[in-house]
PDB file of C-alpha atoms in Angstrom:
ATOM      1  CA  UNK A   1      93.306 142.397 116.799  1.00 68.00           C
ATOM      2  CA  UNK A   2      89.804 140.718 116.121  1.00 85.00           C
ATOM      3  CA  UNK A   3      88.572 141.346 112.915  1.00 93.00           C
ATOM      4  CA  UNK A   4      85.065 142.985 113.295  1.00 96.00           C
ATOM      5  CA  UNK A   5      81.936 142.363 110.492  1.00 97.00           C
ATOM      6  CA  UNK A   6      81.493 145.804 108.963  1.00 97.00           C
ATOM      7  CA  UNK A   7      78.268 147.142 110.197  1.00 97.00           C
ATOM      8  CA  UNK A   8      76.984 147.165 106.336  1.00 97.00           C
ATOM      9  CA  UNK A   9      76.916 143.442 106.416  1.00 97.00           C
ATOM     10  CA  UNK A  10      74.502 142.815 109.336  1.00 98.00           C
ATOM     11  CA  UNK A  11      71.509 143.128 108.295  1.00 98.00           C
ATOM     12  CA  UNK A  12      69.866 142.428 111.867  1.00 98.00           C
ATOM     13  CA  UNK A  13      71.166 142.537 115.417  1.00 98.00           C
ATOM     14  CA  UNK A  14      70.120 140.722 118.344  1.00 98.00           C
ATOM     15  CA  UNK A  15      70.953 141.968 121.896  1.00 98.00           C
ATOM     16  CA  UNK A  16      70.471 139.630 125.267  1.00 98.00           C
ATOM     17  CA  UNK A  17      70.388 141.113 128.477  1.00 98.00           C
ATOM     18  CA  UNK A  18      69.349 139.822 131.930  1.00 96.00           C
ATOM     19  CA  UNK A  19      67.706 143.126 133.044  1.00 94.00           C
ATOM     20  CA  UNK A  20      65.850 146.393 131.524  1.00 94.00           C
ATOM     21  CA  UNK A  21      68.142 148.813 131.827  1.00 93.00           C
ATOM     22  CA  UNK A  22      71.485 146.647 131.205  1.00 95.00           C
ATOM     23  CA  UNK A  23      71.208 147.185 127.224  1.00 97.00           C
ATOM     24  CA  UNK A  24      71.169 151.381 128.125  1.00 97.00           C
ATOM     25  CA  UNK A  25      74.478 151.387 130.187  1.00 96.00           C
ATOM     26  CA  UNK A  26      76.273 148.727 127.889  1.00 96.00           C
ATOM     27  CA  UNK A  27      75.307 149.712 124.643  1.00 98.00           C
ATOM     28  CA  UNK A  28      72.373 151.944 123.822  1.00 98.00           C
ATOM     29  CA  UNK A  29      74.921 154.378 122.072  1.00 98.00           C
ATOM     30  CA  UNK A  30      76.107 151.774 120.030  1.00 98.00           C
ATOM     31  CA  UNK A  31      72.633 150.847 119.066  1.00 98.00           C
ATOM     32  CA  UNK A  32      71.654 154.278 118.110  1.00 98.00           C
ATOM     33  CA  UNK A  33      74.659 153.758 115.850  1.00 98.00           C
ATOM     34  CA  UNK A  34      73.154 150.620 113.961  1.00 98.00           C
ATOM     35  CA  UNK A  35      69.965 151.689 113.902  1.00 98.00           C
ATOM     36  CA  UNK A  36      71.044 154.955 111.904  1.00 98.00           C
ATOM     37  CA  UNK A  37      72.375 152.853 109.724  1.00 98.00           C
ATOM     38  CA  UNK A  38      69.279 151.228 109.034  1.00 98.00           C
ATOM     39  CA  UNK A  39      70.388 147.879 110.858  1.00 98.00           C
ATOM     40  CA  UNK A  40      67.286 146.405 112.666  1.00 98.00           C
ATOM     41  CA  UNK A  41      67.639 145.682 116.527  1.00 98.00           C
ATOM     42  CA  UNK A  42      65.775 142.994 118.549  1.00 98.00           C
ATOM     43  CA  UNK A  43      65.739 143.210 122.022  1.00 98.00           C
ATOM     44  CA  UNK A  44      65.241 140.143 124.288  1.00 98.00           C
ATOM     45  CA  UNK A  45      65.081 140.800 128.069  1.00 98.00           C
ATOM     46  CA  UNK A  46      65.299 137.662 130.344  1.00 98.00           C
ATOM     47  CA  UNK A  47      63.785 139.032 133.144  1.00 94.00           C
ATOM     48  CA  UNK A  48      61.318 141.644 134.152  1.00 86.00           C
ATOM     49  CA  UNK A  49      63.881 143.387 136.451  1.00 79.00           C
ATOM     50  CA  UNK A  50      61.067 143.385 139.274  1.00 74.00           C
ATOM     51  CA  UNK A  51      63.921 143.195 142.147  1.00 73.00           C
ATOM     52  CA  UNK A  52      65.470 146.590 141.073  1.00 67.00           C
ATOM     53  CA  UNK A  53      64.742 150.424 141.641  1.00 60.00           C
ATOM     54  CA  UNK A  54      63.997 151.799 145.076  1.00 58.00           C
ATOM     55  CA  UNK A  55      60.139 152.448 144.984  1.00 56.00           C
ATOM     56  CA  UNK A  56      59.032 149.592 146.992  1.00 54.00           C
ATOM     57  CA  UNK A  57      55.442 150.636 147.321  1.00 58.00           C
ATOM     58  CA  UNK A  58      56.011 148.762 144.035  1.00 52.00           C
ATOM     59  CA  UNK A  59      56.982 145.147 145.259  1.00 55.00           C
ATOM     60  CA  UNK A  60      54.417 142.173 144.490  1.00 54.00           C
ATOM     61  CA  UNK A  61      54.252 142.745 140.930  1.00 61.00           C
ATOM     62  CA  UNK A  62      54.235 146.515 139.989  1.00 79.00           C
ATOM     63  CA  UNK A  63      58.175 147.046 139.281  1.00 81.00           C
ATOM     64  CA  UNK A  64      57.389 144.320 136.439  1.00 84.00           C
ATOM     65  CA  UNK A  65      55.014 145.729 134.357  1.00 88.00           C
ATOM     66  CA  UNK A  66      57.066 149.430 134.796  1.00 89.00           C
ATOM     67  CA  UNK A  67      60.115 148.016 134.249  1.00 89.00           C
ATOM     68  CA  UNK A  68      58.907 146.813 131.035  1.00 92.00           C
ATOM     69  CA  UNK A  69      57.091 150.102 130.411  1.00 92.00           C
ATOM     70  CA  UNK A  70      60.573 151.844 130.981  1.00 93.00           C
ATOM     71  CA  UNK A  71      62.596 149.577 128.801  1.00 95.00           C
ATOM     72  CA  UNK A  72      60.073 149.783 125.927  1.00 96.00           C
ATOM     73  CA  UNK A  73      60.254 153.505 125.978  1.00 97.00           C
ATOM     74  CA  UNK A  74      64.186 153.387 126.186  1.00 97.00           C
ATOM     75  CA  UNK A  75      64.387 151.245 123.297  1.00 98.00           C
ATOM     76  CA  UNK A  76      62.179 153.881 121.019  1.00 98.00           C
ATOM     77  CA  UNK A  77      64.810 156.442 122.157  1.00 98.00           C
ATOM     78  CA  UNK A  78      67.520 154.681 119.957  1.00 98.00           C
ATOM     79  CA  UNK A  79      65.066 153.223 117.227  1.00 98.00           C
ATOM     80  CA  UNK A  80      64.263 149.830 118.939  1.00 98.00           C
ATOM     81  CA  UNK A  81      60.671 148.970 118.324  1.00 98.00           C
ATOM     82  CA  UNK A  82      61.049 145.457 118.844  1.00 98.00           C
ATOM     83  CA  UNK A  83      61.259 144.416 122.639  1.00 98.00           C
ATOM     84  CA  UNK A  84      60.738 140.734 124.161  1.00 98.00           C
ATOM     85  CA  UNK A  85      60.770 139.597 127.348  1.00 97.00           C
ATOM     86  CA  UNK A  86      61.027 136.032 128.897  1.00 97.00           C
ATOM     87  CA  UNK A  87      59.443 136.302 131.598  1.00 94.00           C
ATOM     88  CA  UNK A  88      62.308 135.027 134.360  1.00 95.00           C
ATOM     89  CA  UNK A  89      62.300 135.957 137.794  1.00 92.00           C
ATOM     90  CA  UNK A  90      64.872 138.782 138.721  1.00 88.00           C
ATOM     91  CA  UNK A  91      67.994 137.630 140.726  1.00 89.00           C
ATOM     92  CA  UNK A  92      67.573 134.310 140.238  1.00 93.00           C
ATOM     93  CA  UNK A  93      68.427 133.602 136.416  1.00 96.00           C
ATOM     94  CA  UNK A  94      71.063 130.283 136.119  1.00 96.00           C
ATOM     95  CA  UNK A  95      72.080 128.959 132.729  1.00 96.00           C
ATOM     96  CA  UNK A  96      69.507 126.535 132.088  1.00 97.00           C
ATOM     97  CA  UNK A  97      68.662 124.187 129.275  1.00 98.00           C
ATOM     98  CA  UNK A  98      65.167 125.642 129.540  1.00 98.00           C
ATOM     99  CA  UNK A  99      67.176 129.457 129.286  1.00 98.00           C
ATOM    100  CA  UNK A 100      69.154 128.159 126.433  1.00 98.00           C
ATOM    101  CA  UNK A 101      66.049 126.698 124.431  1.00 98.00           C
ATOM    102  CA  UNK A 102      64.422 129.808 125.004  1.00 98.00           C
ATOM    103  CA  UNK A 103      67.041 131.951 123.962  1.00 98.00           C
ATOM    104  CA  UNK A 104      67.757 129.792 120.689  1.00 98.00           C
ATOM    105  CA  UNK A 105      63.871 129.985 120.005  1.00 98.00           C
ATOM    106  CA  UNK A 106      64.311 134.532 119.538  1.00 98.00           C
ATOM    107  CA  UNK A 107      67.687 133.723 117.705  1.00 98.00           C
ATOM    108  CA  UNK A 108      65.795 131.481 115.230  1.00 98.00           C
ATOM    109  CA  UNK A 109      62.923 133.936 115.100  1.00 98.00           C
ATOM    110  CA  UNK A 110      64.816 136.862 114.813  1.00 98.00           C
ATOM    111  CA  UNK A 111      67.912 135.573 112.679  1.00 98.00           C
ATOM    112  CA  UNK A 112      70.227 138.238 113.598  1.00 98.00           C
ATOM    113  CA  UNK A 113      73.817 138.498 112.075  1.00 98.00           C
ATOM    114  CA  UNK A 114      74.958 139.495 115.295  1.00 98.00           C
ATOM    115  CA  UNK A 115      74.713 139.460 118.505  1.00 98.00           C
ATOM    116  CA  UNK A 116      75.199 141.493 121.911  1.00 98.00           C
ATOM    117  CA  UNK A 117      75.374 140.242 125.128  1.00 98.00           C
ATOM    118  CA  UNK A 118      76.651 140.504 128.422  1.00 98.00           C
ATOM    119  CA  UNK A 119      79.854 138.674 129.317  1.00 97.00           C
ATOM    120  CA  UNK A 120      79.463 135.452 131.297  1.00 94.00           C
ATOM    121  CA  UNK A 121      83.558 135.708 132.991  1.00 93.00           C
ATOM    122  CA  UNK A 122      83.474 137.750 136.465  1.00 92.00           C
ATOM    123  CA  UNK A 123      84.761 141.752 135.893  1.00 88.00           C
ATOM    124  CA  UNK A 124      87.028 142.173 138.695  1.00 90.00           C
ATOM    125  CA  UNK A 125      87.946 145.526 138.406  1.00 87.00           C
ATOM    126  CA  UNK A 126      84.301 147.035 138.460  1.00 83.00           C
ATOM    127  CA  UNK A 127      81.429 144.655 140.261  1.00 83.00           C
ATOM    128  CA  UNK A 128      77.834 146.301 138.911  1.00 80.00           C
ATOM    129  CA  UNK A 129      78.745 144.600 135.578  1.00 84.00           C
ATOM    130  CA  UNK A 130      79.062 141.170 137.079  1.00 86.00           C
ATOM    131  CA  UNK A 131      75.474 140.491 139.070  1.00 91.00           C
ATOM    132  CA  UNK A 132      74.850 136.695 138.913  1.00 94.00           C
ATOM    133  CA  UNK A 133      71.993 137.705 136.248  1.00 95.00           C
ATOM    134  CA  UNK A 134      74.063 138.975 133.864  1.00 95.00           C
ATOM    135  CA  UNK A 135      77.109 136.298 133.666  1.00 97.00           C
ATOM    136  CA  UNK A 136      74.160 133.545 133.620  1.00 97.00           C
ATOM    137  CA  UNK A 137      72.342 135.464 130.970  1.00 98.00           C
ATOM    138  CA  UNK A 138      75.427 136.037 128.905  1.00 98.00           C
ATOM    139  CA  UNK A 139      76.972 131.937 129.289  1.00 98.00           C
ATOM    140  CA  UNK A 140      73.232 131.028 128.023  1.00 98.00           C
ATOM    141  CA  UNK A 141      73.254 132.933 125.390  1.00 98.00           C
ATOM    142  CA  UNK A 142      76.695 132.354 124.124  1.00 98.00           C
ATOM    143  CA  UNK A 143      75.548 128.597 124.267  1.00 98.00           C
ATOM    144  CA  UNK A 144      72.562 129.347 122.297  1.00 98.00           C
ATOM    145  CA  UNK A 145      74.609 130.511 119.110  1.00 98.00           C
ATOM    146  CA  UNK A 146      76.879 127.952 119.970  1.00 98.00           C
ATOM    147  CA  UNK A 147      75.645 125.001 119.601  1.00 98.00           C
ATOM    148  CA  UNK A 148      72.195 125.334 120.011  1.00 98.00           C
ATOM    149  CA  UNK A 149      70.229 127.664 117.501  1.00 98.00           C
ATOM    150  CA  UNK A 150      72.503 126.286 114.497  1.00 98.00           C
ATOM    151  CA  UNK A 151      72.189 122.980 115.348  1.00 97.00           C
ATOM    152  CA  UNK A 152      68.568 121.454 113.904  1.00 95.00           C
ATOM    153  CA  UNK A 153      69.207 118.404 116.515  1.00 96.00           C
ATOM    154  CA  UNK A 154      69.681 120.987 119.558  1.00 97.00           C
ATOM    155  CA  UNK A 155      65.821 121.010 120.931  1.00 98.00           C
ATOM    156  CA  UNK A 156      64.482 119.346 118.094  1.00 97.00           C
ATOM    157  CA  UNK A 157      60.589 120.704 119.293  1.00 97.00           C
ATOM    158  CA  UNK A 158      61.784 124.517 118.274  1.00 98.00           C
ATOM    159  CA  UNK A 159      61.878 122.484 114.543  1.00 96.00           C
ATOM    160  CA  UNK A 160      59.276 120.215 115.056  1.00 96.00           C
ATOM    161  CA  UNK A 161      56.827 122.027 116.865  1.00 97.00           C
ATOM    162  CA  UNK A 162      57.533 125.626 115.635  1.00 97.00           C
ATOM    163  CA  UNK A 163      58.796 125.179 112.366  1.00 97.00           C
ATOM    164  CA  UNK A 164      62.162 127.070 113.781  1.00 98.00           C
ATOM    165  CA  UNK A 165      65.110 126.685 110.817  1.00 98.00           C
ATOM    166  CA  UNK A 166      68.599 126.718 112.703  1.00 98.00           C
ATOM    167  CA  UNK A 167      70.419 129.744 112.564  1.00 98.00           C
ATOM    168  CA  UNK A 168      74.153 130.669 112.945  1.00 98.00           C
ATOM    169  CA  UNK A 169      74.984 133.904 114.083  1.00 98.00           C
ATOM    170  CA  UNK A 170      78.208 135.542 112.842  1.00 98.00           C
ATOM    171  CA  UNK A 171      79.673 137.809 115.707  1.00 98.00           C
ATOM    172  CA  UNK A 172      79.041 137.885 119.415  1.00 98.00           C
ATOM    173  CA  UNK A 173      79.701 141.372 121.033  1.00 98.00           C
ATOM    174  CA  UNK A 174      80.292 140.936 125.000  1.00 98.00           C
ATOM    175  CA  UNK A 175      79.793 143.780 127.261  1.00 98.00           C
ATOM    176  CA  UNK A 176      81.048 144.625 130.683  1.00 96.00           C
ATOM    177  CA  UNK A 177      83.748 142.596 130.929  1.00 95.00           C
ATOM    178  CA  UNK A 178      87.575 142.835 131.117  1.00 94.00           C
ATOM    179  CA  UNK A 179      88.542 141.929 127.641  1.00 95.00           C
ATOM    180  CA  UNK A 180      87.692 144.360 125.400  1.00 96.00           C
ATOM    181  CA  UNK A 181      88.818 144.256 121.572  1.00 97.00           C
ATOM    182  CA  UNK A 182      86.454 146.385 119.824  1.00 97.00           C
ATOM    183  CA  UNK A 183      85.381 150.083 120.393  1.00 98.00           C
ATOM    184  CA  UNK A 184      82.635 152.174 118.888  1.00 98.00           C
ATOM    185  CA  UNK A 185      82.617 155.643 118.751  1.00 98.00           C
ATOM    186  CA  UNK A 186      78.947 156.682 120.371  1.00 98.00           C
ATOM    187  CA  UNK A 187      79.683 160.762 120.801  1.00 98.00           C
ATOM    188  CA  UNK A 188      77.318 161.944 118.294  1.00 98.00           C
ATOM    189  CA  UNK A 189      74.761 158.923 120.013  1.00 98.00           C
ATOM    190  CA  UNK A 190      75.171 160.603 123.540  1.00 98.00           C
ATOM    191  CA  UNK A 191      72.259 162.886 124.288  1.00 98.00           C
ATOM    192  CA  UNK A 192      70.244 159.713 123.210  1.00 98.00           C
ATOM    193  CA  UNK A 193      71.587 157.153 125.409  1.00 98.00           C
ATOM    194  CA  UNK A 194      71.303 159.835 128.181  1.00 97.00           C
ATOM    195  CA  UNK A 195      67.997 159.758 127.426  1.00 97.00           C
ATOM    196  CA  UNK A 196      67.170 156.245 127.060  1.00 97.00           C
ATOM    197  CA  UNK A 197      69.338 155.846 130.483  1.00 96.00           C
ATOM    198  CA  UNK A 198      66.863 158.412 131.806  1.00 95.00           C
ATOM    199  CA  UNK A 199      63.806 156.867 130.505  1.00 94.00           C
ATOM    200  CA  UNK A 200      64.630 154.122 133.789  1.00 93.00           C
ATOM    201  CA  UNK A 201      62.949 156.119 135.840  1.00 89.00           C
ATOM    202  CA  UNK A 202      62.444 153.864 138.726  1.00 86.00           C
ATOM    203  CA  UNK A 203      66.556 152.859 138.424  1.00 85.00           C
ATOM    204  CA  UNK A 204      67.769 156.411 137.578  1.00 87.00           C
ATOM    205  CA  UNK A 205      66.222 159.577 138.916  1.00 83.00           C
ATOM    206  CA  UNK A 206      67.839 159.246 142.023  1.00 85.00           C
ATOM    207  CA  UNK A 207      71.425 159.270 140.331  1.00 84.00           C
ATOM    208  CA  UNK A 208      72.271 163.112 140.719  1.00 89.00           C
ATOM    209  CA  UNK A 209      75.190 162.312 138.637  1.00 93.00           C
ATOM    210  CA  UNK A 210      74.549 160.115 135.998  1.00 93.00           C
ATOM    211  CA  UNK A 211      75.449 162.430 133.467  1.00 94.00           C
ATOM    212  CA  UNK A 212      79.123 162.598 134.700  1.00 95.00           C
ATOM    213  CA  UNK A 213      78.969 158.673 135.435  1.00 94.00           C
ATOM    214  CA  UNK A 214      78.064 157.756 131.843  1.00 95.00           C
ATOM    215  CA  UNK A 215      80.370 160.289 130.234  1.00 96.00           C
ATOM    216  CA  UNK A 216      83.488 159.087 132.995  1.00 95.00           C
ATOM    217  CA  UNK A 217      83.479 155.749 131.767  1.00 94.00           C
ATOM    218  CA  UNK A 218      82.697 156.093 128.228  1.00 97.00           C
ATOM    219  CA  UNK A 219      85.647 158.997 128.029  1.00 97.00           C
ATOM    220  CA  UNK A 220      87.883 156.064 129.664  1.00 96.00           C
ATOM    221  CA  UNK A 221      86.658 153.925 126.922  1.00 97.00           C
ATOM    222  CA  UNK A 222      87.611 156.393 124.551  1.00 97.00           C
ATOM    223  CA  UNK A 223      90.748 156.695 125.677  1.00 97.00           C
ATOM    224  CA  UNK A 224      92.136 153.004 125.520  1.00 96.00           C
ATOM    225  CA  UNK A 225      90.954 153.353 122.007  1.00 95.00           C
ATOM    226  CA  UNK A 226      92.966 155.946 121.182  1.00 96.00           C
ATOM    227  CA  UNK A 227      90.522 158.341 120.417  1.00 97.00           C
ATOM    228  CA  UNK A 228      90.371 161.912 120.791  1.00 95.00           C
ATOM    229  CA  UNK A 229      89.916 164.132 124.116  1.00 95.00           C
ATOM    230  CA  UNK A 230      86.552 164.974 124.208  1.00 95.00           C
ATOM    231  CA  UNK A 231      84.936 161.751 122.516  1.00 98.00           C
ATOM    232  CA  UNK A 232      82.994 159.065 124.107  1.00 98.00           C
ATOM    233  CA  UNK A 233      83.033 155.231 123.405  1.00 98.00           C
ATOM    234  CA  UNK A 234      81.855 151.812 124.197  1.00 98.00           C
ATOM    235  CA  UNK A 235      83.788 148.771 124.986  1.00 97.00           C
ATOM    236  CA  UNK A 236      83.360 145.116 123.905  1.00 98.00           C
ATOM    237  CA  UNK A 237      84.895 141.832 123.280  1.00 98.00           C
ATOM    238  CA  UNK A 238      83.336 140.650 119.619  1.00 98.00           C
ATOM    239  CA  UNK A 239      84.100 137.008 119.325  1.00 97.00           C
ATOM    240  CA  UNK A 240      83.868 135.792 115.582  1.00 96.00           C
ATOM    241  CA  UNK A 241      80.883 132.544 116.283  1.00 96.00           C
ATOM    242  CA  UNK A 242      80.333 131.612 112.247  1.00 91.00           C
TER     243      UNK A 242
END
């Protein structure tokens, strides 16, 4: 079994998703969780999401700027304040050098201990976790702690230029796919990641039964890690990266 860094030794956590929203089904319970504790939570969203929801009086530019609206109020639900996004076009996100850089530029600034992210290996048992987005965003970032943001010779400008120390992050958490080593207990974090899930207006309120989605899956979680009937969990894979 992986040994995990006890949440009283991260100081700051750092999660990397492809899309506003993607942080709220993977791990906004979890969050609430570290931000209880007092841990301090960066977000970093690679794209603006402007190819999702179902409103498409909104194409051309107005999913963006909700999209970010929605994700900025999601992240207050759990006690994010900080929220950044890159800017990348929706649906389209590869594993760049440029993605990399950029990532390794919030690691630097942000300095987290850890790390969440989604995983960059294909989930063939459920597909919504695997969208090209996601496995690109996750294999970028996983390069950005490794090498890249600890490495003062990896984009030498983000020194140079920026005045960007490396950084090594200690733990990677992976969500959504099939390897999952670690589990965190998120019942008493429920109502809120409810709540931050509904906050995605333009991705949600058609979903009659989110509710009983979010509470199937994270019951299943709960289950392969041996908690009780009743309670509700997330899944990851934490790979040790110091």
């Amino acid at each position: 079994m992986v040994t995990v860094l006890a949440d009283a030794d991260i100081g700051t956590a750092l999660v990397v998703t492809a899309h506003p929203d993607d942080v709220d089904f993977g791990a906004a319970g979890t969050i609430a969780t570290f931000t209880d504790k007092g841990i301090r939570v960066v977000y970093c969203i690679v794209t603006d999401g402007d190819a999702g929801g179902f409103d498409r009086a909104l194409d051309n530019g107005g999913m963006a700027a909700l999209r970010r609206a929605e994700q900025t109020e999601a992240a207050k639900l759990v006690g994010v304040e900080d929220v950044r996004f890159l800017g990348y076009k929706d649906g389209t996100v590869e594993p760049t050098l440029t993605l990399r850089r950029d990532i390794a530029r919030v690691i630097r600034q942000v300095r987290p201990d850890r790390v969440i992210t989604s995983s960059p290996e294909r989930n063939y048992a459920r597909m919504g976790p695997s969208h090209p987005d996601h496995r690109a965003v996750g294999g970028a970032t996983l390069d950005a702690v490794y090498p890249d943001a600890r490495n003062p010779y990896a984009f030498p400008e983000l020194l140079t230029e920026e005045g960007l120390e490396a950084w090594t992050v200690r733990e990677v958490w992976l969500t959504g796919g099939m390897a999952n080593n670690h589990y965190v207990d998120v019942t008493a974090t429920l109502d809120r990641k409810l709540a931050a899930l509904r906050a995605h207006v333009s991705q949600t309120a058609h979903m009659d039964t989110l509710e009983d989605f979010v509470k199937g899956f994270l019951g299943r979680n709960a289950g392969a890690a041996g908690l009780p009937e009743g309670t509700y969990a997330e899944g990851f894979q934490v790979v040790p990266s110091a």
